[in-house]
Amino acid sequence: MKRLWFIFLLLLSLSFSEELFKLKWKAYVGKENFINNNPIIFGSYVLHATNGDENGKDEYDKLYVFNENGKLLWSFEGTSDMQGVIACSEYILTADDNGYVYALSWDGKLIWRFKASKGITALSLGDIDNDGTPDAVVGSWDKNIYAISGKSGKLLWRFEIGYWILSSPALGNLDDDGYLDVVIGSDSDYIYAISGKGGRFIWKFKTSFFTRSSPALGDLDGDGTPDVVVGSWDKNIYAISGKNGKLIWKFETGNGIGSSPALGDLDGDGTPDVVVGSWDDNIYAISGKTGELIWKFKTDDGVDSSPVLADLDNDNIPDVIVGSGDFNVYVISGKSGVPLWTFKTGGAIVSSPALGDLDKDGYLDLVVASQDGYLYVFEATREHGKVVWSSFYGNTMGRIYYSPIEPLIKEKSIEVPSLNYLVAPERITYTYRGKTFIIPEGRKFIFAVRSGSEYKIFPEEYN
């Protein structure tokens, strides 16, 4: 009976799979789109930084900024292969393989530049010094994590791992001090938690092999502190307590994991579940509460791409969008694990898709970078439900799943929209644990209802 039901669901999904997305435009950006060359959508812009057509400097080694219709607005060249992009309203952050980190204005002008001793391997953004401006947190081939002031480009602190860092930092408050902390994997076989306030060591967790998957943060055990979910080349996906660095559960796949997890509630139990790819060619959906398999979907090659999550079939369960080394981008039902839509490109897809409504017409746009050299932009053909995890960086910049600051303000000072963020109607200044914080007028910030008319305020920008 189960087999018949699966066949029915599969046939049903295939009956409308061709209608789920349509190609809107594509642009040639170079073939070297690796695991850290992830496109992003920010407002009505598509941003993508590539390694060009070959290893080393060539004509396509650029940061590209397109508008919603595919027009190239401007590009920026570093000194070597470009190593990813991330953005906030204040600036665009990119880097290159010679160790330079660049903060650019939205019209392409250099704001500041920072130099590490070797190439940059990982980028993240978040206000770790609580001055109201997002800061850069980056990893380097020189085995260090750097925290860089978003305002000045000056070094805030440096933490030496001692091994290569090919995992992007996740930011969240683990030690309840009102500051964003940093969680990152490394080739040392350890996952590190580092205090955002001064770069102090908090805890580390040992895996059995190197970790190049980037962590995701979400409260899996219900203790109010974001926990860490990360894959390792030892074939395991780990759920680790953010509070003390102890193992909550682990799940073994059939090969190494370079894909970074996405978090969203697939089974309706109120706890974020985990979706991740593996080099065993499968995409796994795992219960965040128990660590047990919900479903798995087999592709025809290894999966380095990191999933994004959105309810595309309007069943109130987030669906999975992910690329594979088999040249395909897949949309998979979050409820059943059956394919809803597939598009084959001309090359492997190892970077991560991005979702957003570029032209604000109510239909999601999907951006995918393939190793055939093209950046593909699709538009959904139907209205969608909730977007849960919109890019490699999650739903907020710098993979912030929970923000550190939890003061209360009254409903009368803000208007609550239907989406899961608020907009500051005016500059909000408040004090929490003896420190003053500011949310600028017009800044979006994530909130969670506590009770009645009071809200926890999370002043990290919603992308």
Coordinates of C-alpha atoms in Angstrom, one line a residue:
M1 CA 0.0 0.0 0.0
K2 CA 2.8 2.4 0.9
R3 CA 4.4 1.7 -2.5
L4 CA 1.2 2.5 -4.4
W5 CA 0.8 5.8 -2.4
F6 CA 4.3 6.8 -3.2
I7 CA 3.7 6.1 -6.9
F8 CA 0.5 8.2 -6.8
L9 CA 2.4 11.1 -5.2
L10 CA 5.2 10.8 -7.8
L11 CA 2.8 10.8 -10.7
L12 CA 0.9 13.7 -9.2
S13 CA 4.1 15.7 -8.8
L14 CA 5.2 15.0 -12.3
S15 CA 1.9 16.1 -13.7
F16 CA 2.6 19.7 -12.8
S17 CA 6.4 19.7 -12.4
E18 CA 7.1 21.6 -15.6
E19 CA 4.8 24.5 -14.4
L20 CA 6.4 25.2 -11.1
F21 CA 9.2 27.5 -12.4
K22 CA 10.0 29.1 -15.8
L23 CA 13.3 30.4 -16.9
K24 CA 13.4 34.2 -16.7
W25 CA 16.9 35.0 -17.8
K26 CA 20.5 33.7 -17.6
A27 CA 23.9 35.3 -17.8
Y28 CA 27.4 33.9 -18.4
V29 CA 29.6 34.5 -15.3
G30 CA 32.3 31.8 -15.7
K31 CA 32.4 28.1 -15.0
E32 CA 34.3 28.1 -11.7
N33 CA 31.2 28.2 -9.5
F34 CA 32.3 26.3 -6.4
I35 CA 30.7 25.6 -3.1
N36 CA 31.5 29.1 -1.7
N37 CA 30.4 31.0 -4.9
N38 CA 26.7 31.3 -3.8
P39 CA 24.4 33.8 -5.5
I40 CA 22.2 35.9 -3.3
I41 CA 19.1 38.0 -3.8
F42 CA 18.9 41.3 -2.0
G43 CA 15.8 43.3 -2.7
S44 CA 15.6 43.6 -6.5
Y45 CA 19.3 42.8 -7.0
V46 CA 21.0 39.5 -7.9
L47 CA 24.6 39.3 -6.7
H48 CA 27.1 36.7 -7.6
A49 CA 30.9 36.5 -7.2
T50 CA 32.8 33.9 -9.2
N51 CA 36.2 32.3 -9.8
G52 CA 35.8 32.9 -13.5
D53 CA 36.6 30.3 -16.2
E54 CA 39.7 28.9 -14.6
N55 CA 41.8 28.8 -11.5
G56 CA 43.6 32.1 -11.3
K57 CA 42.8 35.6 -12.6
D58 CA 40.7 35.8 -15.8
E59 CA 38.2 38.1 -17.4
Y60 CA 35.2 36.6 -15.5
D61 CA 36.7 36.9 -12.0
K62 CA 34.2 39.4 -10.8
L63 CA 31.4 40.3 -8.5
Y64 CA 28.4 40.8 -10.7
V65 CA 25.3 42.9 -9.7
F66 CA 22.2 42.4 -11.9
N67 CA 18.8 44.0 -11.7
E68 CA 15.6 41.9 -11.7
N69 CA 15.5 41.8 -15.5
G70 CA 19.1 40.5 -15.9
K71 CA 20.7 43.8 -16.8
L72 CA 24.3 44.0 -15.5
L73 CA 24.3 47.2 -13.3
W74 CA 28.0 47.0 -12.5
S75 CA 30.8 44.6 -11.6
F76 CA 33.8 44.7 -9.4
E77 CA 37.2 43.0 -9.8
G78 CA 39.5 42.0 -7.0
T79 CA 43.1 41.0 -7.4
S80 CA 42.4 37.2 -7.9
D81 CA 39.5 34.7 -7.9
M82 CA 36.5 36.1 -6.1
Q83 CA 35.4 34.1 -3.0
G84 CA 31.7 34.8 -2.4
V85 CA 29.4 37.7 -1.6
I86 CA 27.0 38.7 1.2
A87 CA 25.2 41.9 1.7
C88 CA 23.3 44.2 4.1
S89 CA 21.7 47.6 3.6
E90 CA 24.9 49.4 4.6
Y91 CA 27.3 47.6 2.2
I92 CA 28.2 44.6 0.0
L93 CA 30.9 42.3 1.3
T94 CA 33.1 40.3 -1.0
A95 CA 36.6 38.9 -0.9
D96 CA 39.3 37.3 -3.1
D97 CA 41.9 34.6 -3.0
N98 CA 44.8 37.0 -2.3
G99 CA 43.4 37.7 1.2
Y100 CA 41.5 40.9 0.5
V101 CA 38.1 41.6 2.0
Y102 CA 36.1 44.4 0.3
A103 CA 33.2 46.5 1.6
L104 CA 31.4 48.1 -1.4
S105 CA 28.7 50.7 -1.6
W106 CA 25.5 49.8 -3.5
D107 CA 26.8 51.7 -6.5
G108 CA 30.1 49.8 -6.6
K109 CA 32.4 52.2 -4.8
L110 CA 35.0 50.9 -2.3
I111 CA 34.2 51.8 1.3
W112 CA 37.1 49.9 3.0
R113 CA 39.5 47.0 2.4
F114 CA 41.0 44.6 4.8
K115 CA 44.0 42.3 4.1
A116 CA 44.6 38.8 5.6
S117 CA 47.9 37.1 5.1
K118 CA 46.3 34.4 2.8
G119 CA 43.2 34.0 0.7
I120 CA 39.7 34.4 2.1
T121 CA 37.6 31.2 2.3
A122 CA 34.4 32.1 4.1
L123 CA 32.2 35.2 4.7
S124 CA 29.6 36.2 7.2
L125 CA 27.9 39.4 8.5
G126 CA 26.4 40.4 11.8
D127 CA 26.7 43.2 14.3
I128 CA 29.1 41.6 16.8
D129 CA 30.2 44.8 18.5
N130 CA 26.6 46.1 18.9
D131 CA 27.3 49.5 17.3
G132 CA 24.4 49.3 14.9
T133 CA 26.4 48.4 11.8
P134 CA 26.9 44.8 10.7
D135 CA 30.5 43.6 11.0
A136 CA 32.4 41.1 8.8
V137 CA 33.4 37.7 10.1
V138 CA 35.7 35.8 7.7
G139 CA 37.8 32.7 7.5
S140 CA 41.2 32.5 5.7
W141 CA 43.7 30.0 4.4
D142 CA 46.0 31.5 7.0
K143 CA 44.0 29.4 9.6
N144 CA 42.5 32.5 11.3
I145 CA 39.0 33.8 11.9
Y146 CA 38.9 37.6 11.6
A147 CA 36.2 39.9 13.0
I148 CA 36.3 43.2 11.1
S149 CA 34.4 46.4 12.0
G150 CA 31.7 47.1 9.4
K151 CA 32.1 50.8 10.1
S152 CA 35.8 51.2 9.7
G153 CA 37.2 48.0 8.2
K154 CA 39.5 47.7 11.3
L155 CA 40.2 44.5 13.0
L156 CA 38.0 43.8 16.1
W157 CA 39.6 40.5 17.0
R158 CA 41.4 37.4 15.5
F159 CA 41.1 33.8 16.6
E160 CA 43.6 31.3 15.4
I161 CA 42.2 27.8 14.6
G162 CA 45.6 26.3 13.5
Y163 CA 44.1 24.5 10.5
W164 CA 42.4 25.5 7.2
I165 CA 39.0 27.0 7.4
L166 CA 36.6 26.2 4.6
S167 CA 33.4 26.5 6.7
S168 CA 31.4 29.8 6.8
P169 CA 30.7 31.2 10.3
A170 CA 27.3 31.1 11.8
L171 CA 26.3 33.9 14.3
G172 CA 24.1 33.6 17.3
N173 CA 24.1 34.3 21.0
L174 CA 25.2 31.1 22.8
D175 CA 26.4 32.5 26.1
D176 CA 23.5 34.9 26.9
D177 CA 25.8 38.0 27.1
G178 CA 23.9 40.1 24.6
Y179 CA 26.5 39.7 21.8
L180 CA 26.6 37.5 18.7
D181 CA 28.9 34.6 19.0
V182 CA 30.6 32.7 16.1
V183 CA 30.3 29.0 15.3
I184 CA 32.6 27.6 12.6
G185 CA 34.0 24.3 11.4
S186 CA 37.6 23.6 10.3
D187 CA 40.0 21.0 9.0
S188 CA 41.2 20.5 12.6
D189 CA 38.2 18.1 13.0
Y190 CA 36.7 20.5 15.6
I191 CA 33.6 22.7 15.6
Y192 CA 34.5 25.9 17.5
A193 CA 32.2 28.3 19.3
I194 CA 33.9 31.7 19.8
S195 CA 32.6 34.7 21.8
G196 CA 31.7 37.6 19.5
K197 CA 32.7 39.9 22.4
G198 CA 36.5 39.9 22.1
G199 CA 37.0 36.5 20.3
R200 CA 37.1 34.4 23.5
F201 CA 36.9 30.6 23.2
I202 CA 33.6 29.2 24.4
W203 CA 33.7 25.5 23.5
K204 CA 34.7 23.1 20.8
F205 CA 33.3 19.8 19.6
K206 CA 35.3 17.0 18.0
T207 CA 34.2 15.1 14.9
S208 CA 36.1 12.3 13.3
F209 CA 37.3 14.2 10.2
F210 CA 37.5 17.7 8.8
T211 CA 34.4 19.9 8.6
R212 CA 33.8 22.1 5.5
S213 CA 30.0 22.2 5.9
S214 CA 28.9 25.5 7.4
P215 CA 26.9 25.4 10.6
A216 CA 23.2 26.4 10.9
L217 CA 21.7 27.5 14.2
G218 CA 18.3 26.7 15.6
D219 CA 16.8 25.7 19.0
L220 CA 16.4 21.9 18.7
D221 CA 16.2 21.1 22.4
G222 CA 13.8 23.9 23.6
D223 CA 16.2 25.5 26.1
G224 CA 16.1 28.9 24.4
T225 CA 19.7 28.8 23.2
P226 CA 20.3 28.2 19.5
D227 CA 21.9 24.8 18.9
V228 CA 24.4 24.0 16.1
V229 CA 23.7 21.7 13.2
V230 CA 26.6 20.9 10.9
G231 CA 27.9 18.1 8.6
S232 CA 31.4 16.6 8.6
W233 CA 33.5 14.6 6.1
D234 CA 33.2 11.7 8.6
K235 CA 29.7 11.1 7.0
N236 CA 27.8 12.4 10.0
I237 CA 25.4 15.3 10.5
Y238 CA 25.7 16.6 14.1
A239 CA 23.3 18.4 16.3
I240 CA 25.3 20.1 19.1
S241 CA 24.0 22.0 22.1
G242 CA 24.8 25.7 21.7
K243 CA 24.8 26.1 25.4
N244 CA 27.5 23.6 26.3
G245 CA 28.9 22.0 23.1
K246 CA 27.5 18.5 24.0
L247 CA 26.1 16.2 21.4
I248 CA 22.3 16.2 21.1
W249 CA 22.2 13.6 18.3
K250 CA 24.1 12.5 15.2
F251 CA 22.9 11.0 11.9
E252 CA 25.2 9.0 9.6
T253 CA 24.9 9.2 5.8
G254 CA 26.8 7.1 3.3
N255 CA 29.7 9.5 2.5
G256 CA 31.3 12.9 3.4
I257 CA 29.1 16.0 3.9
G258 CA 30.2 19.3 2.4
S259 CA 26.6 20.6 2.1
S260 CA 25.4 23.0 4.7
P261 CA 22.2 22.3 6.5
A262 CA 18.9 24.2 6.1
L263 CA 16.4 24.3 9.0
G264 CA 12.6 24.2 8.8
D265 CA 9.8 22.3 10.4
L266 CA 8.8 19.5 8.0
D267 CA 6.9 17.3 10.3
G268 CA 4.8 19.8 12.1
D269 CA 6.2 19.1 15.6
G270 CA 7.3 22.7 16.2
T271 CA 11.0 21.9 16.1
P272 CA 13.2 22.9 13.1
D273 CA 14.1 19.8 11.1
V274 CA 17.3 19.4 9.1
V275 CA 17.8 19.1 5.3
V276 CA 21.3 18.4 4.0
G277 CA 23.0 16.8 1.0
S278 CA 25.7 14.2 1.1
W279 CA 28.4 12.9 -1.3
D280 CA 26.4 9.6 -1.2
D281 CA 24.2 11.3 -3.8
N282 CA 21.3 11.7 -1.4
I283 CA 19.4 14.6 0.1
Y284 CA 18.3 13.9 3.7
A285 CA 15.4 15.3 5.8
I286 CA 16.1 14.5 9.4
S287 CA 14.0 15.2 12.5
G288 CA 15.5 18.1 14.5
K289 CA 13.9 16.7 17.6
T290 CA 15.1 13.0 17.4
G291 CA 17.7 12.8 14.7
E292 CA 15.7 10.2 12.9
L293 CA 15.2 10.0 9.1
I294 CA 12.0 11.7 7.8
W295 CA 12.8 10.9 4.1
K296 CA 15.7 10.9 1.6
F297 CA 15.8 11.7 -2.1
K298 CA 18.5 10.2 -4.4
T299 CA 20.1 12.2 -7.2
D300 CA 22.7 10.8 -9.7
D301 CA 25.8 12.4 -8.2
G302 CA 27.2 13.9 -5.0
V303 CA 25.4 16.9 -3.3
D304 CA 27.6 19.7 -2.2
S305 CA 24.9 22.3 -2.8
S306 CA 23.1 23.6 0.4
P307 CA 19.3 23.5 0.3
V308 CA 16.9 26.4 0.6
L309 CA 13.3 26.0 1.9
A310 CA 10.0 27.5 0.9
D311 CA 6.4 26.2 0.7
L312 CA 6.0 26.1 -3.1
D313 CA 3.0 23.8 -3.3
N314 CA 1.0 25.6 -0.6
D315 CA 0.6 22.6 1.8
N316 CA 2.0 24.6 4.7
I317 CA 5.2 22.4 4.7
P318 CA 8.4 24.0 3.4
D319 CA 9.7 22.3 0.2
V320 CA 13.4 21.8 -0.6
I321 CA 15.3 23.4 -3.5
V322 CA 18.8 22.1 -4.0
G323 CA 21.4 21.5 -6.7
S324 CA 23.4 18.3 -7.4
G325 CA 26.6 17.3 -9.2
D326 CA 24.3 15.5 -11.7
F327 CA 23.7 19.0 -13.3
N328 CA 20.1 19.3 -12.0
V329 CA 18.4 21.6 -9.6
Y330 CA 15.6 19.9 -7.8
V331 CA 12.4 21.0 -6.0
I332 CA 11.4 18.3 -3.6
S333 CA 8.3 18.0 -1.5
G334 CA 9.1 18.7 2.1
K335 CA 6.2 16.5 3.2
S336 CA 6.8 13.4 1.1
G337 CA 10.3 13.7 -0.4
V338 CA 9.1 13.3 -4.0
P339 CA 10.3 15.6 -6.8
L340 CA 8.0 18.5 -7.7
W341 CA 10.2 20.0 -10.4
T342 CA 13.6 19.4 -12.0
F343 CA 15.8 21.6 -14.4
K344 CA 18.9 20.3 -16.0
T345 CA 21.8 22.7 -16.6
G346 CA 24.9 22.0 -18.6
G347 CA 27.2 21.5 -15.6
A348 CA 27.4 20.5 -11.9
I349 CA 25.6 22.6 -9.4
V350 CA 27.7 22.7 -6.2
S351 CA 26.9 26.2 -5.0
S352 CA 23.5 27.0 -3.3
P353 CA 20.4 28.4 -4.8
A354 CA 18.8 31.6 -3.6
L355 CA 15.1 32.6 -3.3
G356 CA 13.4 36.0 -3.3
D357 CA 10.8 38.1 -5.1
L358 CA 12.9 40.3 -7.3
D359 CA 10.2 42.3 -9.0
K360 CA 7.7 42.2 -6.0
D361 CA 5.0 40.6 -8.1
G362 CA 4.1 38.0 -5.5
Y363 CA 5.9 35.2 -7.3
L364 CA 9.2 33.8 -6.1
D365 CA 12.4 34.0 -8.1
L366 CA 15.0 31.3 -8.0
V367 CA 18.7 31.9 -8.7
V368 CA 21.1 29.0 -9.5
A369 CA 24.8 29.1 -10.5
S370 CA 26.0 26.1 -12.6
Q371 CA 29.5 25.0 -13.6
D372 CA 28.3 25.4 -17.2
G373 CA 29.2 29.0 -16.6
Y374 CA 25.7 30.4 -16.4
L375 CA 23.7 32.1 -13.7
Y376 CA 20.1 31.0 -14.1
V377 CA 17.1 33.0 -12.8
F378 CA 13.7 31.4 -12.7
E379 CA 10.3 32.8 -11.8
A380 CA 7.6 30.7 -10.1
T381 CA 4.4 30.2 -12.0
R382 CA 2.1 30.2 -8.9
E383 CA 1.8 31.9 -5.6
H384 CA 3.8 30.4 -2.7
G385 CA 3.6 29.9 1.0
K386 CA 6.1 30.8 3.6
V387 CA 9.8 31.2 2.8
V388 CA 11.7 29.5 5.6
W389 CA 15.4 29.4 4.5
S390 CA 16.0 31.7 1.5
S391 CA 19.7 31.3 0.7
F392 CA 23.0 29.7 1.9
Y393 CA 22.9 32.4 4.6
G394 CA 19.5 31.3 5.9
N395 CA 16.8 33.9 6.1
T396 CA 19.0 36.6 7.6
M397 CA 22.5 37.8 6.8
G398 CA 25.4 35.9 8.2
R399 CA 23.4 32.7 8.9
I400 CA 21.9 34.3 12.0
Y401 CA 19.1 32.1 13.0
Y402 CA 18.6 33.7 16.4
S403 CA 19.9 37.1 17.4
P404 CA 21.3 37.9 20.8
I405 CA 19.3 40.7 22.2
E406 CA 16.0 40.1 24.0
P407 CA 14.6 43.3 25.5
L408 CA 10.8 43.9 25.6
I409 CA 9.0 46.9 24.1
K410 CA 5.3 47.6 23.9
E411 CA 3.1 47.0 20.9
K412 CA 1.9 50.6 20.7
S413 CA 5.4 51.7 19.5
I414 CA 5.3 49.4 16.4
E415 CA 2.9 48.1 13.8
V416 CA 2.9 44.3 13.4
P417 CA 2.7 43.2 9.8
S418 CA 1.8 39.7 8.6
L419 CA 5.4 38.7 7.8
N420 CA 7.8 37.5 10.5
Y421 CA 9.7 40.8 10.8
L422 CA 9.0 44.3 12.0
V423 CA 10.1 47.7 10.7
A424 CA 11.3 50.3 13.2
P425 CA 8.9 53.2 12.7
E426 CA 11.6 55.5 14.2
R427 CA 15.0 55.3 15.7
I428 CA 14.7 53.0 18.7
T429 CA 17.2 53.3 21.5
Y430 CA 17.0 51.0 24.5
T431 CA 19.1 49.6 27.2
Y432 CA 19.6 45.9 27.9
R433 CA 22.0 44.5 30.6
G434 CA 23.5 47.9 31.0
K435 CA 24.4 48.4 27.4
T436 CA 22.6 50.8 24.9
F437 CA 21.4 49.4 21.6
I438 CA 20.0 51.2 18.6
I439 CA 17.7 50.1 15.8
P440 CA 17.8 52.7 13.0
E441 CA 14.6 54.0 11.6
G442 CA 13.4 51.8 8.7
R443 CA 15.6 48.8 9.8
K444 CA 13.8 45.5 9.6
F445 CA 14.3 43.2 12.5
I446 CA 13.1 39.7 13.4
F447 CA 10.8 39.3 16.3
A448 CA 9.1 36.5 18.3
V449 CA 5.9 37.0 20.3
R450 CA 6.3 36.4 24.0
S451 CA 2.9 37.2 25.4
G452 CA 0.1 39.6 24.8
S453 CA 1.4 42.9 23.5
E454 CA 5.1 42.3 24.3
Y455 CA 7.8 41.2 21.9
K456 CA 11.3 40.0 22.0
I457 CA 13.3 42.3 19.7
F458 CA 16.0 40.8 17.5
P459 CA 17.6 43.8 15.7
E460 CA 19.4 41.9 13.0
E461 CA 18.4 42.9 9.5
Y462 CA 16.0 40.6 7.7
N463 CA 17.1 39.8 4.1

